[in-house]
GROMACS .gro file of C-alpha atoms in nm:
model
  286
    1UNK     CA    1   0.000   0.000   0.000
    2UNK     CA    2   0.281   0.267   0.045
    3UNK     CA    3   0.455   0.171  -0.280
    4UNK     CA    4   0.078   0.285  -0.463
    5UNK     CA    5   0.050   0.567  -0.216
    6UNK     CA    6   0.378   0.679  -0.303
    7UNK     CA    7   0.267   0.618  -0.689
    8UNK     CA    8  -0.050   0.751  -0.720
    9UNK     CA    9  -0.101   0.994  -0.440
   10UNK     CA   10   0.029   1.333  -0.636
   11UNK     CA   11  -0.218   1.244  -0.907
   12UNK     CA   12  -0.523   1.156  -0.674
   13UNK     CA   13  -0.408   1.510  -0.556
   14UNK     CA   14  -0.395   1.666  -0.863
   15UNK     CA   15  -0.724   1.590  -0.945
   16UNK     CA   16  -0.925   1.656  -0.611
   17UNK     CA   17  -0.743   2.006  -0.607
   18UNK     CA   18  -0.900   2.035  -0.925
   19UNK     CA   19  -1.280   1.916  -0.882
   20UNK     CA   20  -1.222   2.098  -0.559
   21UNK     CA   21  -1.059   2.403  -0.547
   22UNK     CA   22  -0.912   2.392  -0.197
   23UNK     CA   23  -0.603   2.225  -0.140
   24UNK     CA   24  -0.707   2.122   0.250
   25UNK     CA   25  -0.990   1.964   0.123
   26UNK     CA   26  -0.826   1.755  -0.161
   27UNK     CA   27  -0.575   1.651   0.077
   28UNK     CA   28  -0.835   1.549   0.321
   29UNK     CA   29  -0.995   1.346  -0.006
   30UNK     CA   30  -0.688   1.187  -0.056
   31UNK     CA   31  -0.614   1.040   0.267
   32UNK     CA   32  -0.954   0.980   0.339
   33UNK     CA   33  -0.945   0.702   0.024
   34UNK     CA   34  -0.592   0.564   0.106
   35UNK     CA   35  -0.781   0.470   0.461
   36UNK     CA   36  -1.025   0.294   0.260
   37UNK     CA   37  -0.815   0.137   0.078
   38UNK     CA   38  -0.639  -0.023   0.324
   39UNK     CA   39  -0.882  -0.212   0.342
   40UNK     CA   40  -0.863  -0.380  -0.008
   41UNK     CA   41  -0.548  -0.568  -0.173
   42UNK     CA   42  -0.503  -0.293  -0.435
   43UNK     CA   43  -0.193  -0.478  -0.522
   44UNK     CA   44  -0.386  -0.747  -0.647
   45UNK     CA   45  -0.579  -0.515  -0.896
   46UNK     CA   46  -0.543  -0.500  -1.245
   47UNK     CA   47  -0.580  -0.123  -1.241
   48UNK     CA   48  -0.505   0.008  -0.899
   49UNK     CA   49  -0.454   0.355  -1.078
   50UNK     CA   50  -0.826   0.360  -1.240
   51UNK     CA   51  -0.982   0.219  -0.908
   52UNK     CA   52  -0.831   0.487  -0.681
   53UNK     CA   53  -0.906   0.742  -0.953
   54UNK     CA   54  -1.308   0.648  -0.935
   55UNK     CA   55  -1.296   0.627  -0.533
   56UNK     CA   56  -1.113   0.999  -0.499
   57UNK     CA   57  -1.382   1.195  -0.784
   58UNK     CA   58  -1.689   1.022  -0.585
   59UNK     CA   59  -1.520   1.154  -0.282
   60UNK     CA   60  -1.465   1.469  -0.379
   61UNK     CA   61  -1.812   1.548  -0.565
   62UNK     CA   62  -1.980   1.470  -0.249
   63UNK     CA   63  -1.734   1.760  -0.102
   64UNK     CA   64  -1.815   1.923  -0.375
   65UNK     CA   65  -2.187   1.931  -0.307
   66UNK     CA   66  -2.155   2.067   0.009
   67UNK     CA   67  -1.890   2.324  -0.094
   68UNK     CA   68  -2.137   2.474  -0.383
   69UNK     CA   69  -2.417   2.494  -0.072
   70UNK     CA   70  -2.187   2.698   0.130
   71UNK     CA   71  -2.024   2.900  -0.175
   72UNK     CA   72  -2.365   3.021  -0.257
   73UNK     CA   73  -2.347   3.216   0.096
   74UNK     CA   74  -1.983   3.321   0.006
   75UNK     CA   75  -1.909   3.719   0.049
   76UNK     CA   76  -1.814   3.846  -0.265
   77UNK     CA   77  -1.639   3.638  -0.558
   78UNK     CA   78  -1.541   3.308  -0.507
   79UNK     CA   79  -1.216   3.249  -0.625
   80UNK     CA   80  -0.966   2.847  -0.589
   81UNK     CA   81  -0.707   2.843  -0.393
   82UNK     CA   82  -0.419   2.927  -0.557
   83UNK     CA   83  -0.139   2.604  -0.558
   84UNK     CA   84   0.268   2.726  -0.566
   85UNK     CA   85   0.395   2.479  -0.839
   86UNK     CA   86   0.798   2.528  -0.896
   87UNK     CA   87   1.049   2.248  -0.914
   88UNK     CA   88   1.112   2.102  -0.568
   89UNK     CA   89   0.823   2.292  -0.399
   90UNK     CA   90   0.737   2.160  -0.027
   91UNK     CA   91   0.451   2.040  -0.143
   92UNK     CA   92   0.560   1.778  -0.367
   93UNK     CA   93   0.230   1.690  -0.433
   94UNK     CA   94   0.076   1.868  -0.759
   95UNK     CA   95   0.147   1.727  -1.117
   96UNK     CA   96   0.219   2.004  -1.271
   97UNK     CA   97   0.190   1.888  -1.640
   98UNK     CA   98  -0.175   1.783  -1.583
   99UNK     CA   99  -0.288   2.147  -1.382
  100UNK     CA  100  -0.517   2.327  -1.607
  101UNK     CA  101  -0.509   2.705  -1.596
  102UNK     CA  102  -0.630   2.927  -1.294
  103UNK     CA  103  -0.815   3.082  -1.529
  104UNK     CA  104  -1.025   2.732  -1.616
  105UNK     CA  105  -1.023   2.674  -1.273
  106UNK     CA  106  -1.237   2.979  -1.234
  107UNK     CA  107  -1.490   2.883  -1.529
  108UNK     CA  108  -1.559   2.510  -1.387
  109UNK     CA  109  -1.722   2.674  -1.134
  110UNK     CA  110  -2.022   2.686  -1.397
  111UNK     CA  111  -1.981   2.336  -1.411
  112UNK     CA  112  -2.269   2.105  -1.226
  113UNK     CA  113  -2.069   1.850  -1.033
  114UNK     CA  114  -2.044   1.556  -1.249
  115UNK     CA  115  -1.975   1.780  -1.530
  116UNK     CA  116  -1.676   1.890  -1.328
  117UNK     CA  117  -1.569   1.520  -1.285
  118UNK     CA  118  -1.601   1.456  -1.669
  119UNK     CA  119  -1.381   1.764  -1.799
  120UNK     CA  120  -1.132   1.741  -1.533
  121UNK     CA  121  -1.082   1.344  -1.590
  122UNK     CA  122  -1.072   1.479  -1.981
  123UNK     CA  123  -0.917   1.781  -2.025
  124UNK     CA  124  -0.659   1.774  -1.755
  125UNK     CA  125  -0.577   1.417  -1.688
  126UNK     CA  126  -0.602   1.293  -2.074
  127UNK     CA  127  -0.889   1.004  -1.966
  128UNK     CA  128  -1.033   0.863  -2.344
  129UNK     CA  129  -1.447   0.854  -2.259
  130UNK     CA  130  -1.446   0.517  -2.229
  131UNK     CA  131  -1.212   0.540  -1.942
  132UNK     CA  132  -1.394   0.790  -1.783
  133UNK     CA  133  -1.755   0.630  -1.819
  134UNK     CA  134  -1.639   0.340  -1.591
  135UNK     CA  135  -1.512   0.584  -1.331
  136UNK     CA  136  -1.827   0.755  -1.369
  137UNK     CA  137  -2.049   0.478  -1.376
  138UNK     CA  138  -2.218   0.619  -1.698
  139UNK     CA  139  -2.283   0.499  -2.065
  140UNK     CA  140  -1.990   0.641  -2.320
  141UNK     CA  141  -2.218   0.818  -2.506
  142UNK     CA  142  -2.353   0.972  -2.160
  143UNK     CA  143  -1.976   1.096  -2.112
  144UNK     CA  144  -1.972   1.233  -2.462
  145UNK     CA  145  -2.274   1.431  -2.362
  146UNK     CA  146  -2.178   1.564  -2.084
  147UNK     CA  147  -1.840   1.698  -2.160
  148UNK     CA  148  -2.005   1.822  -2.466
  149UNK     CA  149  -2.238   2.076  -2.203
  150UNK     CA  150  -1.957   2.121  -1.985
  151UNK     CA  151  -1.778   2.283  -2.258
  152UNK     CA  152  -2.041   2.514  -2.414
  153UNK     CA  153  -2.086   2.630  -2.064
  154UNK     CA  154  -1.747   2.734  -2.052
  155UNK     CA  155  -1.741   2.890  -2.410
  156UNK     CA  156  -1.481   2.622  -2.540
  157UNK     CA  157  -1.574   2.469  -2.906
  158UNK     CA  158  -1.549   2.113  -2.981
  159UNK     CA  159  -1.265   2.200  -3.228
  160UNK     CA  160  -1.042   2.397  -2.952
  161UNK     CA  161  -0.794   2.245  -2.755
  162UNK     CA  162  -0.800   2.318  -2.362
  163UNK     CA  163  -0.415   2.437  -2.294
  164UNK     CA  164  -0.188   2.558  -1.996
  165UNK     CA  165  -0.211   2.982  -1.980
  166UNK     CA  166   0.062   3.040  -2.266
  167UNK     CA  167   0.319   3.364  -2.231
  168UNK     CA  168   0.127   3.531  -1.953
  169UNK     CA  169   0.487   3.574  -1.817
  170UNK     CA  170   0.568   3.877  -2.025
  171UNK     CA  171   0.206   3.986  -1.935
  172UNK     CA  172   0.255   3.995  -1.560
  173UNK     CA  173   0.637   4.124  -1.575
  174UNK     CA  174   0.476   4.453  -1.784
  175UNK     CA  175   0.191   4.439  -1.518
  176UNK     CA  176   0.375   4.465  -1.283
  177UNK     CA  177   0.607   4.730  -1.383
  178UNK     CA  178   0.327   4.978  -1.497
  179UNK     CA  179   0.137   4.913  -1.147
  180UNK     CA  180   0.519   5.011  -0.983
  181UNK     CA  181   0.543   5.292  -1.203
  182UNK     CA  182   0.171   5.402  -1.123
  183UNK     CA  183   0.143   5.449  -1.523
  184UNK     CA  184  -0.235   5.413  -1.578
  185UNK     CA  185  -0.170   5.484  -1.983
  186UNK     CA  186   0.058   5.150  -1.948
  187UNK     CA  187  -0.185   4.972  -1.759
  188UNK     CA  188  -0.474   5.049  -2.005
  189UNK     CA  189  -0.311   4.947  -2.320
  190UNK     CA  190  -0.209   4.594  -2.161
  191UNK     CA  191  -0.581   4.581  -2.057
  192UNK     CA  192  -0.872   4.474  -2.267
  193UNK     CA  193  -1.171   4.639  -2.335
  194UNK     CA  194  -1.389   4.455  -2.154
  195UNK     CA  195  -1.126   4.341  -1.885
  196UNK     CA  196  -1.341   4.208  -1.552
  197UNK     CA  197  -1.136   4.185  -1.227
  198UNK     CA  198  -1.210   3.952  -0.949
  199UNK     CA  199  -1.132   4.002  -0.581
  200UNK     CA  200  -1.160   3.725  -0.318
  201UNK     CA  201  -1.145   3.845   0.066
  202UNK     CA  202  -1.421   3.615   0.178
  203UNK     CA  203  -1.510   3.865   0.404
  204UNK     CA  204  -1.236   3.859   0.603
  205UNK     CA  205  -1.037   4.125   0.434
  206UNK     CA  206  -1.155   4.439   0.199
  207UNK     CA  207  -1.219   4.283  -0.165
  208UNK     CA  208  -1.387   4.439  -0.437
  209UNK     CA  209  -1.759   4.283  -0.339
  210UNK     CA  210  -1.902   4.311  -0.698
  211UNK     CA  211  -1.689   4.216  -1.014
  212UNK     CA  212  -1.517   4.508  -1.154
  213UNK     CA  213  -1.562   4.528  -1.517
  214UNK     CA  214  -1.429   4.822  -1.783
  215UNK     CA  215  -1.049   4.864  -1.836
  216UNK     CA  216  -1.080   5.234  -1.699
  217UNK     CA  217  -1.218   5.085  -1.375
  218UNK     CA  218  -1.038   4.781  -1.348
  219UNK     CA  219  -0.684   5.026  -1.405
  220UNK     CA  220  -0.838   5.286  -1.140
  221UNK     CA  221  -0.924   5.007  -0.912
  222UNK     CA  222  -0.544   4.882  -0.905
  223UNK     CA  223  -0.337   5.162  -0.921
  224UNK     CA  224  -0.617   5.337  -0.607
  225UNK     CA  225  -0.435   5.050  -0.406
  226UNK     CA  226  -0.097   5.116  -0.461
  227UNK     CA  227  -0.164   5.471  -0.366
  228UNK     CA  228  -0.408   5.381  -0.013
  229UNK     CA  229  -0.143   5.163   0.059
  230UNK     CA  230   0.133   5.440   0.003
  231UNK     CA  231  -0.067   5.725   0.185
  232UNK     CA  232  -0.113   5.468   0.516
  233UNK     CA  233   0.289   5.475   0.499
  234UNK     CA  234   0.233   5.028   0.414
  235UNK     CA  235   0.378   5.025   0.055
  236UNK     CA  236   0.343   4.715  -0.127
  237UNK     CA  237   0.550   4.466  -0.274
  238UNK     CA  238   0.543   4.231  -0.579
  239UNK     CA  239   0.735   3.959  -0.640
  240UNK     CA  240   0.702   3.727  -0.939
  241UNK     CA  241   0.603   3.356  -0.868
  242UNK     CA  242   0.543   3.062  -1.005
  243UNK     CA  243   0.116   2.970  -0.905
  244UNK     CA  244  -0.055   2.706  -1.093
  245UNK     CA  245   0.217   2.689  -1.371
  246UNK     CA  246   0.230   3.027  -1.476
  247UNK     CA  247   0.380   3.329  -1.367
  248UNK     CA  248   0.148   3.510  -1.061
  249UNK     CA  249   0.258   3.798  -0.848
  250UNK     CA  250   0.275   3.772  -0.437
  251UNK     CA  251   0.200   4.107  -0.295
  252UNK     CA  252   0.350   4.175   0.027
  253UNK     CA  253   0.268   4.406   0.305
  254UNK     CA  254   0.549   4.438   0.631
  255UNK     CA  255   0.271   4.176   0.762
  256UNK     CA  256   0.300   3.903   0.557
  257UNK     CA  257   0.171   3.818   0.188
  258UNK     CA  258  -0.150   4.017   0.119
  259UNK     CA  259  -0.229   3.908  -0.230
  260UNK     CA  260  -0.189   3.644  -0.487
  261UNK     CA  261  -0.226   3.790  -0.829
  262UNK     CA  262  -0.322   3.577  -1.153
  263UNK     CA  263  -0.421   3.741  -1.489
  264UNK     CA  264  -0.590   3.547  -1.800
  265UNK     CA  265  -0.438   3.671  -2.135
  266UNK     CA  266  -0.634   3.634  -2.458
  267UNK     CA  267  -0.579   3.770  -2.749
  268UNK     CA  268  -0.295   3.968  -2.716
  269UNK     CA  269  -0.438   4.150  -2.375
  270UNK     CA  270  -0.506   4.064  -2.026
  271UNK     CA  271  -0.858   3.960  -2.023
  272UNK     CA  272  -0.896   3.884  -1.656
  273UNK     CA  273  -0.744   3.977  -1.361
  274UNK     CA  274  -0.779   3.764  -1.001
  275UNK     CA  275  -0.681   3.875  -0.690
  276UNK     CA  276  -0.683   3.606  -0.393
  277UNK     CA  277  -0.675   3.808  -0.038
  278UNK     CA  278  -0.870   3.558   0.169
  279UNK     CA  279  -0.620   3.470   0.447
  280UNK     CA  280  -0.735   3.154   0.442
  281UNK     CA  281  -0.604   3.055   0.055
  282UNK     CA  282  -0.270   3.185   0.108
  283UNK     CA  283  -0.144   2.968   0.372
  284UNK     CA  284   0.034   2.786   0.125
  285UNK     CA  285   0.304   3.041   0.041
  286UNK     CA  286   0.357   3.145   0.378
   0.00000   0.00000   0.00000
């Protein structure tokens, strides 16, 4: 049983995190179905790796049914928990080449439950339908259906492939410098039109309570921070890191990280912009 914990466990991981959202909780999926499992001589199994795969997704989308009931009472935007991810982090948990992008993290939320399961097991972890009817207990041509729905709802085609957030490094270095600068010109150009901004303080900390939508706005919104933050003498730091497989930016106060940073690029301009402040979802870079 260690030798397949050992095996399997940053995958199990990797996919919890992602049907869940919270690293605590897929963690808590995790070893809740190794427990299980000792139980059973997985050894014995043909396909220890597709068994363990079916028990962690029915654990977590009964986690995950709970979690919608008490994210509809959520203050403000509900945002994952973001997930450091560079080589030789102490997490050593998190597959990095089978993460899909914060940004798609953010549109599953759309996503019923099962239709969650299905485009996770899919589009992340490269399951063929067939594969992921038997974890799902459901027909083939079910599967097909509902990863069909799950992507109109988040406004992928059939014909598009679902890929890692590609050269949002540049993007967040020039972010960065024209929110250190305080050059709102800068800022707007790298912004687009219809930018939206996202701000998750779960109540706990002051967050934007309403999505913040226009590029004027979203710009005014940002660089009003950096200067509240310089007028109460607490001026703010950025530092580039590595969150979910793409470049992020930690803001720091003299207290401690304040903010995790993540922006969506699309077509040639920054399309989204999320900023994590809930203590609660930084613990992991602390």
């Amino acid at each position: 049983m260690d030798t397949l914990y050992t095996r399997y466990k940053p995958l199990l991981f990797t996919l919890a995190y992602q049907l869940l959202g919270s690293i605590a909780d897929a963690e808590d999926a995790v070893q809740d179905v190794f427990l299980k499992a000792y139980d059973i001589n997985l050894e014995e199994m043909d396909q220890p790796k597709a068994y363990l795969c079916r028990m962690v997704t029915n654990r977590s989308l009964d986690q995950l049914r709970s979690a919608k009931r008490r994210r509809e009472r959520y203050i403000g935007p509900w945002l994952p928990e973001p997930i450091p991810t560079p080589e030789g982090d102490a997490l050593e948990s998190v597959v990095r080449s089978d993460l899909l992008s914060y940004a798609m993290l953010v549109l599953l939320e759309r996503l019923t439950p099962r239709e969650r399961a299905v485009f996770v097991l899919r589009e992340a972890l490269c399951f063929d339908h067939s594969a992921i009817a038997g974890l799902m207990g459901i027909s083939e041509s079910n599967c097909r259906k509902i990863m069909s729905r799950a992507r109109a709802k988040v406004g992928i085609s059939e014909e598009e492939t679902v890929t890692a957030e590609a050269g949002a490094g540049e993007w967040v270095v020039r972010f960065m410098s024209a929110l250190e600068q305080g050059n709102l010109d800068t800022l707007l150009s790298l912004l687009s039109e219809d930018v939206v901004l996202l701000s998750d303080g779960g109540g706990k900390v002051l967050a934007a309570a309403h999505p913040i939508e226009t590029r004027l706005r979203v710009a005014r919104f940002l660089l009003g921070i950096k200067d509240k933050a310089l007028h109460n003498n607490e001026p703010l730091q950025a530092e580039p890191r590595e969150v979910n497989g793409q470049l992020a930016l930690l803001i720091r106060t003299q207290a401690g990280i304040d903010t995790i940073l993540l922006v969506h690029v699309e077509q040639e301009t920054i399309r989204h912009v999320y900023l994590v402040r809930n203590p609660d979802k930084l613990g992991a870079f602390n």
